[in-house]
PDB file of C-alpha atoms and ligand atoms in Angstrom:
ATOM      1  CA  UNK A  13     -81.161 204.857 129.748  1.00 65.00           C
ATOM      2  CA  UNK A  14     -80.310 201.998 127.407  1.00 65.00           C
ATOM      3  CA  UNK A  15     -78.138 199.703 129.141  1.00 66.00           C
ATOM      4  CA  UNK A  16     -75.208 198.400 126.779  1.00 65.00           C
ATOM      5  CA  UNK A  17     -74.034 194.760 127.389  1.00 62.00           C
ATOM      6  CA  UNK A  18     -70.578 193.983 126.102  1.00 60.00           C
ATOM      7  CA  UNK A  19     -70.548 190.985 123.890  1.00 56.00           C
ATOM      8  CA  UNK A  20     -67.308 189.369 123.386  1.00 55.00           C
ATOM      9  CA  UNK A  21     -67.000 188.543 119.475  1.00 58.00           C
ATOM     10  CA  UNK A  22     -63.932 188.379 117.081  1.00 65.00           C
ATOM     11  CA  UNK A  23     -64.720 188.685 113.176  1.00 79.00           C
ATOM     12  CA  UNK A  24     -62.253 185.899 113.129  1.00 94.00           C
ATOM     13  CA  UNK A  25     -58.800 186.189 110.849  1.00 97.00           C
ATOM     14  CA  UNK A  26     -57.754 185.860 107.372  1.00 98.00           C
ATOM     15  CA  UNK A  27     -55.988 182.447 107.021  1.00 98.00           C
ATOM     16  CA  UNK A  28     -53.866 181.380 104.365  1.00 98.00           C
ATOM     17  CA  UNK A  29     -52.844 177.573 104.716  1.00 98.00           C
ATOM     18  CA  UNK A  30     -49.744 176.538 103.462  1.00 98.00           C
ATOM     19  CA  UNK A  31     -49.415 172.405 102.845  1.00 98.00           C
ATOM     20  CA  UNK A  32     -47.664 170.022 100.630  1.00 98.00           C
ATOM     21  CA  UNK A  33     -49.205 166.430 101.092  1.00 97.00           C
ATOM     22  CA  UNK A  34     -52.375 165.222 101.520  1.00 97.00           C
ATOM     23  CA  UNK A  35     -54.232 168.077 103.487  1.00 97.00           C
ATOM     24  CA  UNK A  36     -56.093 166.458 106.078  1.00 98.00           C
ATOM     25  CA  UNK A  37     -55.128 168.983 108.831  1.00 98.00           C
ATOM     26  CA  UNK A  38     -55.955 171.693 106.102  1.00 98.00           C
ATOM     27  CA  UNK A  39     -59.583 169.990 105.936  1.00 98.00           C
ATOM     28  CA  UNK A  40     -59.920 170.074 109.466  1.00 98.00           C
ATOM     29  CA  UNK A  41     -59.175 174.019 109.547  1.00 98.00           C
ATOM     30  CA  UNK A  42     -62.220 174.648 106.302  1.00 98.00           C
ATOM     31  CA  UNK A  43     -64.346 172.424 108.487  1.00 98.00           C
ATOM     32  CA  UNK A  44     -64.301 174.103 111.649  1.00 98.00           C
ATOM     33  CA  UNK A  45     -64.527 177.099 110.287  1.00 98.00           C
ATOM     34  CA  UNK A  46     -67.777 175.869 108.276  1.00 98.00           C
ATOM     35  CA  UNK A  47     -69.235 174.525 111.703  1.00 98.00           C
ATOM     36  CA  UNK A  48     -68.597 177.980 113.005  1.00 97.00           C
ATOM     37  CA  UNK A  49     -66.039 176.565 115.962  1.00 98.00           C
ATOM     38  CA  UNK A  50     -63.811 179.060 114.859  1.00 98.00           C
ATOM     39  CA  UNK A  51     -63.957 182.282 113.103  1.00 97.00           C
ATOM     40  CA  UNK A  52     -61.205 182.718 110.956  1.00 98.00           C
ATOM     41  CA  UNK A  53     -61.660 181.707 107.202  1.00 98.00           C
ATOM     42  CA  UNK A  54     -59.211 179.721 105.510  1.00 98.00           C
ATOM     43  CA  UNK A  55     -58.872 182.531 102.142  1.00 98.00           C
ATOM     44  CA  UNK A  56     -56.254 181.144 100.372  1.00 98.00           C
ATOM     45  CA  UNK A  57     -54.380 177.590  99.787  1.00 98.00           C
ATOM     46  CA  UNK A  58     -50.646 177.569  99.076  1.00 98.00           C
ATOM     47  CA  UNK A  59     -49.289 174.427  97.918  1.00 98.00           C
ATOM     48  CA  UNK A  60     -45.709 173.737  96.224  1.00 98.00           C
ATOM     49  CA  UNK A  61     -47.365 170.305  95.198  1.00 97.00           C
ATOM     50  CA  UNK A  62     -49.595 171.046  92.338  1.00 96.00           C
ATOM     51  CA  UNK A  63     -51.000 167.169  92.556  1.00 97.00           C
ATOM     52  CA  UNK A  64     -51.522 167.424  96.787  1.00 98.00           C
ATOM     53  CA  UNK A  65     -54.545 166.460  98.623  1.00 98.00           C
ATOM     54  CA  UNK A  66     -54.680 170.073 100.121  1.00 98.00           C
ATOM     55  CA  UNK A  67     -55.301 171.490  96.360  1.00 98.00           C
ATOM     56  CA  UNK A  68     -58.171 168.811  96.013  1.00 98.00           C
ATOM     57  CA  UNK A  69     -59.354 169.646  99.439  1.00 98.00           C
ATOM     58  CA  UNK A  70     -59.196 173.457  98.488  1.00 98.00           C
ATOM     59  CA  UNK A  71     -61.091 172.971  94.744  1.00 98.00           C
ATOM     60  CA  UNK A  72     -64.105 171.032  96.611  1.00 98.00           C
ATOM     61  CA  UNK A  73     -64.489 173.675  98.902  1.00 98.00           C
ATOM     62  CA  UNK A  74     -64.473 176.373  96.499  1.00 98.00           C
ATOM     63  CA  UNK A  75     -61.111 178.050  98.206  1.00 98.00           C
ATOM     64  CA  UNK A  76     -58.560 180.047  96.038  1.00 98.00           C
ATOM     65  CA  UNK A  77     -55.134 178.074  95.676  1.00 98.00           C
ATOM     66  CA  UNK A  78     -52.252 178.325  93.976  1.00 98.00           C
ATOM     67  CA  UNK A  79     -49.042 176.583  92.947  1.00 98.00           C
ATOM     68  CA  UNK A  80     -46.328 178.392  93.959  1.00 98.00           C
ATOM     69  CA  UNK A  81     -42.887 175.995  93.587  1.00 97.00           C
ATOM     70  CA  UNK A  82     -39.588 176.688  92.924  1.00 97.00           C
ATOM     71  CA  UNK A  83     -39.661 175.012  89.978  1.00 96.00           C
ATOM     72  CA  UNK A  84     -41.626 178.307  88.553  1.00 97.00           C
ATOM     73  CA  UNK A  85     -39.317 180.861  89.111  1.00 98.00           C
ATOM     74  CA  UNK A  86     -35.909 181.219  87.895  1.00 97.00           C
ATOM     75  CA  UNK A  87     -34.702 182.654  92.001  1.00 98.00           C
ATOM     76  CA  UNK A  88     -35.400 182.171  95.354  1.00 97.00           C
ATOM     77  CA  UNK A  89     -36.238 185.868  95.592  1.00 98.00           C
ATOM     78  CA  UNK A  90     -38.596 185.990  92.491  1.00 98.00           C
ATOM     79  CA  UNK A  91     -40.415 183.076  94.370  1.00 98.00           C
ATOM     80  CA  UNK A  92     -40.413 184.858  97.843  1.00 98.00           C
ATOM     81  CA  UNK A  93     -41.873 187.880  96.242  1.00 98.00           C
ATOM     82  CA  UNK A  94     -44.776 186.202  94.632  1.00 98.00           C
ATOM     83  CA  UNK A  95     -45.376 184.290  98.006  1.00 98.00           C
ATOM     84  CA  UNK A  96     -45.119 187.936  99.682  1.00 98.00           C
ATOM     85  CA  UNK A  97     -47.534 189.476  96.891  1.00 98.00           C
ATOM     86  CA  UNK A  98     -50.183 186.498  97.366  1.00 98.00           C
ATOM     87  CA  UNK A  99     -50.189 187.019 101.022  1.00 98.00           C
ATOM     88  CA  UNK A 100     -51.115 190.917 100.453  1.00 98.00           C
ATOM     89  CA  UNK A 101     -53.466 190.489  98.061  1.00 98.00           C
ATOM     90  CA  UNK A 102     -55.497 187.905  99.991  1.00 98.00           C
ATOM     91  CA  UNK A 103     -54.865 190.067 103.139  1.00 97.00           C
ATOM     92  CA  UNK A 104     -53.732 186.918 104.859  1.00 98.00           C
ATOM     93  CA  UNK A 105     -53.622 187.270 108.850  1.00 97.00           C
ATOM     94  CA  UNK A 106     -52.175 184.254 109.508  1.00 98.00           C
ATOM     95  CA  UNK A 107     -50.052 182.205 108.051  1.00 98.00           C
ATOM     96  CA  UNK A 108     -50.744 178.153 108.413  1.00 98.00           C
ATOM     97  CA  UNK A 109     -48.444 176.061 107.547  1.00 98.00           C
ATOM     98  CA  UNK A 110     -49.984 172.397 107.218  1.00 98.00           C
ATOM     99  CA  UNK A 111     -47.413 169.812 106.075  1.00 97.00           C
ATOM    100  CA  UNK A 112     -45.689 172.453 104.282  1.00 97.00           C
ATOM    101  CA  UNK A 113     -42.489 170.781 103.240  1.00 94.00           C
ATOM    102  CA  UNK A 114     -40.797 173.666 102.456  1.00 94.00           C
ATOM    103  CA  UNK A 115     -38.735 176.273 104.911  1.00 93.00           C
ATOM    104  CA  UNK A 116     -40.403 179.920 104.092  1.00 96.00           C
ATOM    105  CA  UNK A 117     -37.974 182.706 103.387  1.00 97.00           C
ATOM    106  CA  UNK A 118     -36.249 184.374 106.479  1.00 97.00           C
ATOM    107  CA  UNK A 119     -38.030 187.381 104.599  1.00 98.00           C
ATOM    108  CA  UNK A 120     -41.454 186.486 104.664  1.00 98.00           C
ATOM    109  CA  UNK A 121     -40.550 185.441 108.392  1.00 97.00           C
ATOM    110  CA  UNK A 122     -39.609 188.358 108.909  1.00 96.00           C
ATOM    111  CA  UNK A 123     -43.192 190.135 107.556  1.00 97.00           C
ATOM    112  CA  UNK A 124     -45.116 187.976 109.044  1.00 97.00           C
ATOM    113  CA  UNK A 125     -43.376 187.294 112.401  1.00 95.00           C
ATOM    114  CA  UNK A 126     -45.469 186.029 115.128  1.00 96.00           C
ATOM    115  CA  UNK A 127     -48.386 185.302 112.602  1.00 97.00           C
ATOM    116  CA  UNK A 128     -47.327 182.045 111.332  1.00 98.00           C
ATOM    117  CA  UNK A 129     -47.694 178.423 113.059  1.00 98.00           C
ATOM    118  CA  UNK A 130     -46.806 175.260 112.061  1.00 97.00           C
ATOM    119  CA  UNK A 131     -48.445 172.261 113.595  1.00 98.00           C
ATOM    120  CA  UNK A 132     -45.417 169.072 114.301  1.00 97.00           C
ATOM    121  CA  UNK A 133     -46.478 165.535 114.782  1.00 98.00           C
ATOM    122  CA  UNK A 134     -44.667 165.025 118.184  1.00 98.00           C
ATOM    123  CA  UNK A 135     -44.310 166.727 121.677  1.00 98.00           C
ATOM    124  CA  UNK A 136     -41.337 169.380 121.016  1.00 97.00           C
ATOM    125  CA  UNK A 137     -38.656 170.082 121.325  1.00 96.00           C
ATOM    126  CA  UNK A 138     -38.507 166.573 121.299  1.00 97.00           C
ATOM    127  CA  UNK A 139     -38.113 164.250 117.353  1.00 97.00           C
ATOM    128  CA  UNK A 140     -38.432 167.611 116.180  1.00 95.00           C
ATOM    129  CA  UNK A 141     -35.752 169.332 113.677  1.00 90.00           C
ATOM    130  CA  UNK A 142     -33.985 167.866 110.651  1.00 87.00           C
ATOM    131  CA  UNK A 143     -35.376 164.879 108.980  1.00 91.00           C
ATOM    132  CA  UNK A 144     -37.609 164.392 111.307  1.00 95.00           C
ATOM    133  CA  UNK A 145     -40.957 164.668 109.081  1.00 95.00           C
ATOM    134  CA  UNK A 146     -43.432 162.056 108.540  1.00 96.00           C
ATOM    135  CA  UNK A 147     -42.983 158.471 109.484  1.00 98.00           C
ATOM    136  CA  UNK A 148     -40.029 159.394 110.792  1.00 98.00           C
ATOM    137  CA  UNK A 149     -40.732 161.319 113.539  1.00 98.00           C
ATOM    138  CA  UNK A 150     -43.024 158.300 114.880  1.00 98.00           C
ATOM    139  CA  UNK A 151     -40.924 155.470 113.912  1.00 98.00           C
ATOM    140  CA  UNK A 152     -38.037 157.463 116.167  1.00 98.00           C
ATOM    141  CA  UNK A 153     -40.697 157.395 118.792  1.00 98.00           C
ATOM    142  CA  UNK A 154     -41.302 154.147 118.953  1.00 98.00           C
ATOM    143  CA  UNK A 155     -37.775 152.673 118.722  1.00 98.00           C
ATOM    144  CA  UNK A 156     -36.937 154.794 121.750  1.00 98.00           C
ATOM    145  CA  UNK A 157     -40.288 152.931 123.638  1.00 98.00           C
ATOM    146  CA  UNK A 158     -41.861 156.289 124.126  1.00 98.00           C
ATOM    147  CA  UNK A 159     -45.253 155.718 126.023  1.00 98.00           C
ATOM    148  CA  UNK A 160     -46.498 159.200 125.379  1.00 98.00           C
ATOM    149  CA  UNK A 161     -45.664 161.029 122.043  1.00 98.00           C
ATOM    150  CA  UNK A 162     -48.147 163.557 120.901  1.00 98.00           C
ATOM    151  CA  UNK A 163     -48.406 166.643 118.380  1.00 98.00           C
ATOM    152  CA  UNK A 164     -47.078 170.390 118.925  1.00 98.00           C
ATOM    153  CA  UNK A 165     -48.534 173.324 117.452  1.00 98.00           C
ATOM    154  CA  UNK A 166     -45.743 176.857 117.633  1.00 98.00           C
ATOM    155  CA  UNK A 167     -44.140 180.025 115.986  1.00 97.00           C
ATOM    156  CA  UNK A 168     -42.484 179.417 113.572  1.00 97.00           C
ATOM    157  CA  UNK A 169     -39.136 181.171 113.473  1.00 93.00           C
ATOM    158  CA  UNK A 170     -35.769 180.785 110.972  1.00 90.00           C
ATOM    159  CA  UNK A 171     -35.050 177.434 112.543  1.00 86.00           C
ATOM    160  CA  UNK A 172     -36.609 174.162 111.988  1.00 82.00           C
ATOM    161  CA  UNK A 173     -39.478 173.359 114.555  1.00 87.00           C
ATOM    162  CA  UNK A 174     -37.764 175.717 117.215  1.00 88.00           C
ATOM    163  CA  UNK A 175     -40.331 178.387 117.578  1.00 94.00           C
ATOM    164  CA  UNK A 176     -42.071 179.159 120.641  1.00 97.00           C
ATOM    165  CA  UNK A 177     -44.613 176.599 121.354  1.00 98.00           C
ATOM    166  CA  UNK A 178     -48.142 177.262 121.931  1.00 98.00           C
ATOM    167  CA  UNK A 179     -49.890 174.017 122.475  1.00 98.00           C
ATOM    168  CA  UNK A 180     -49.803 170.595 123.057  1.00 98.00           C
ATOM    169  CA  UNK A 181     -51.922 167.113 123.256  1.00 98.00           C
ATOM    170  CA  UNK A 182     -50.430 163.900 123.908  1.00 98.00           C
ATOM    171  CA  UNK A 183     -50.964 160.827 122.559  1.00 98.00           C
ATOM    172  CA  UNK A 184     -50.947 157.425 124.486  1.00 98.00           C
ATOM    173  CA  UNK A 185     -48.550 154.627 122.672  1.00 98.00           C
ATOM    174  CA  UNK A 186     -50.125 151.904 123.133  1.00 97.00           C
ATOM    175  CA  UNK A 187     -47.813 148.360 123.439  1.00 95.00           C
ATOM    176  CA  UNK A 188     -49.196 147.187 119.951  1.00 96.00           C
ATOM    177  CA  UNK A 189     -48.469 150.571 117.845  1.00 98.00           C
ATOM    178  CA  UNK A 190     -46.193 150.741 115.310  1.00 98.00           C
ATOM    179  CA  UNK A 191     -45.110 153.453 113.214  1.00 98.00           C
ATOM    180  CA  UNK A 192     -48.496 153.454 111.264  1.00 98.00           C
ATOM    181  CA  UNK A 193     -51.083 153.228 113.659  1.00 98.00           C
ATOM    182  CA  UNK A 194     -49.180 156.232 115.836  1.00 98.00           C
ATOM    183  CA  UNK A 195     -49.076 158.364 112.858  1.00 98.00           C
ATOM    184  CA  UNK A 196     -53.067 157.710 112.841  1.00 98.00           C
ATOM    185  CA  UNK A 197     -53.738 158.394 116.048  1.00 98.00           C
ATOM    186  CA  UNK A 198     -51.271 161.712 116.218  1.00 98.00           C
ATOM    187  CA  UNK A 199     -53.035 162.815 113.344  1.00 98.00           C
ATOM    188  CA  UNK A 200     -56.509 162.623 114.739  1.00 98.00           C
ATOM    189  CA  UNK A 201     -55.581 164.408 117.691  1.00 98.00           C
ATOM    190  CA  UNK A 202     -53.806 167.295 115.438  1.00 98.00           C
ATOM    191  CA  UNK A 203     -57.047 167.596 113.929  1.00 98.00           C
ATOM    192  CA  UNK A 204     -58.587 168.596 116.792  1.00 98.00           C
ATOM    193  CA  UNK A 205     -55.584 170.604 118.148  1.00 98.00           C
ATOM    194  CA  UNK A 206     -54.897 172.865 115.353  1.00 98.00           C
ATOM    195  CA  UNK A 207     -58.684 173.929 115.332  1.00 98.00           C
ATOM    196  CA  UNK A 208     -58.244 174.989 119.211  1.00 98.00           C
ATOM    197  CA  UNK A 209     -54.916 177.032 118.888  1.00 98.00           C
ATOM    198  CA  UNK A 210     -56.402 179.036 115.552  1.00 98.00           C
ATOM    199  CA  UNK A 211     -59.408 179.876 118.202  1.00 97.00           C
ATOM    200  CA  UNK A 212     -56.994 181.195 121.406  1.00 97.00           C
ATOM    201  CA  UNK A 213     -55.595 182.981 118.434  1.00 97.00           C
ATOM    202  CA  UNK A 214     -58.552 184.536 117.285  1.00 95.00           C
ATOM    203  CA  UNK A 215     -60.060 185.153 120.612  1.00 93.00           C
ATOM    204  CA  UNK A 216     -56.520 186.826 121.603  1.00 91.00           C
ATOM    205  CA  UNK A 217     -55.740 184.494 124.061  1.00 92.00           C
ATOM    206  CA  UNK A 218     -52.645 183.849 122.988  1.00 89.00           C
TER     207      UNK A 218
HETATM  208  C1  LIG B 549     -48.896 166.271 109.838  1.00 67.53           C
HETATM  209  O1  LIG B 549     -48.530 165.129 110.543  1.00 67.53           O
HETATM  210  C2  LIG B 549     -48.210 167.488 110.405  1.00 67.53           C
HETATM  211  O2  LIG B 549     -47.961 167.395 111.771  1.00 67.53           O
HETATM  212  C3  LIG B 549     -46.917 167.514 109.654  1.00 67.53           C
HETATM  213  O3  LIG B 549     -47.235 167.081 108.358  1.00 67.53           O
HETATM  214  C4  LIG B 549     -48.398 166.250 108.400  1.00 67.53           C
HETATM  215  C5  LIG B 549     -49.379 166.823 107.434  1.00 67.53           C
HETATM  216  O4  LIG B 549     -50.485 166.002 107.249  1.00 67.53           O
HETATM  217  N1  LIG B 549     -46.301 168.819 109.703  1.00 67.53           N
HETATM  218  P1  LIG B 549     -51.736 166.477 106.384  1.00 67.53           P
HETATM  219  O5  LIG B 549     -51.205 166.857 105.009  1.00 67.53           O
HETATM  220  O6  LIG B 549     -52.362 167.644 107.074  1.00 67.53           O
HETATM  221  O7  LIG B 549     -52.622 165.291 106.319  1.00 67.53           O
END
C-alpha cells in the first residue's frame, strides 16, 4: 500500500504592506519572501506618501501600490472604503503596517481584526503610544540611560501601540549611542524580526 508522508507546507499569505517613510522594513518583507524564508507575498503597497521610499521600493520590485491619502477624498469614510475595497480586491490576508503614519479606521480594524501587525521601534509597552515615533522613541531611550531598548512587533487594535504583542528582540545600548546610531541598530534588528513573526504567522504558530 502506498505509504503517505505528511509534509508540513503553508502556501504562505496574501500581504498588503502599509508604510509612509522610507520602506526599509517593507524591503526586508519583498526580500525574504524572494529568498523563499517566508511564504507569504507582499501583493500590494499602501502608502499615504506618494514620494516614500516604500513606493520606490514597491516600483523596483514590480509590486502594485497605490496612493491612498486623505488628501484624495473629500471624507474619512470615502477614504476608509477605498482602503476596504483595495484590501478585497487584492485579497489581502494580512495587513502590514510598516511605518505607516497613519491610525487605520476602527472599521477596517474591525474587518480585519487579528490580521494586522505593526512592527514599533522599542520593547512595549514601554516609549510606545503618542508621539512616540521615530527619533523620538530612541532619543526617550537614551535620556532615561536605558541599557537594553529593542523593537516590538503586535496586533494592532483601536489604540496606539497597545495591541497584543507577539514578539520581541532587544537591542544592546551601548555607552557611546546616541539617538542615531540606536535608531540604526533597532532598525537592523526589525529587519530581521518582522521577517520571523510573518513566518510563525504563516506556519500558524501564532
Ligand atoms: C521603523 O522604525 C518602525 O519600527 C516604525 O517606523 C519605522 C519605519 O521604518 N514603525 P522604514 O520605513 O521601514 O524604514
Amino acid at each position: 500500500m502506498l505509504k503517505i508522508t505528511k509534509i508540513p507546507f503553508t502556501l504562505g499569505l496574501n500581504l498588503c504592506v502599509f508604510a509612509s517613510g522610507s520602506g526599509s522594513n517593507l524591503r526586508a518583507i519583498i526580500e525574504a519572501s524572494l529568498s523563499g524564508y517566508i511564504k507569504s507575498k507582499v501583493v500590494l503597497v499602501v502608502s499615504n506618501n506618494s514620494s516614500s521610499g516604500a513606493i520606490e521600493t514597491a516600483a523596483k520590485f514590480n509590486i502594485p501600490f497605490i496612493h491612498l491619502s486623505q488628501k484624495l477624498f473629500d471624507t474619512e469614510q470615502e477614504l476608509t472604503e477605498n482602503i476596504l475595497r483595495i484590501l478585497v480586491e487584492y485579497k489581502a490576508d494580512l495587513i502590514v503596517l510598516a511605518g505607516y503614519m497613519k491610525l487605520l479606521n476602527p472599521k477596517v480594524i474591525k474587518e480585519f481584526r487579528g490580521r494586522i501587525i505593526n512592527i514599533h521601534p522599542a520593547l512595549l509597552p514601554a516609549y510606545g503610544g503618542k508621539g512616540m515615533f521615530g527619533i523620538n522613541v530612541h532619543e526617550a531611550v537614551i535620556n532615561a540611560k536605558e541599557k537594553v531598548t529593542g523593537a516590538t512587533v503586535h496586533f494592532v487594535d483601536e489604540v496606539y501601540d497597545s495591541g497584543e504583542i507577539i514578539l520581541q528582540r532587544e537591542v544592546k545600548v551601548s555607552p557611546g549611542d546616541d539617538a542615531a546610531s540606536l535608531q540604526e541598530k533597532v532598525l537592523k534588528a526589525e529587519h530581521e524580526l518582522y521577517p520571523e513573526v510573518i513566518k510563525l504567522i504563516e506556519e500558524k504558530r501564532i
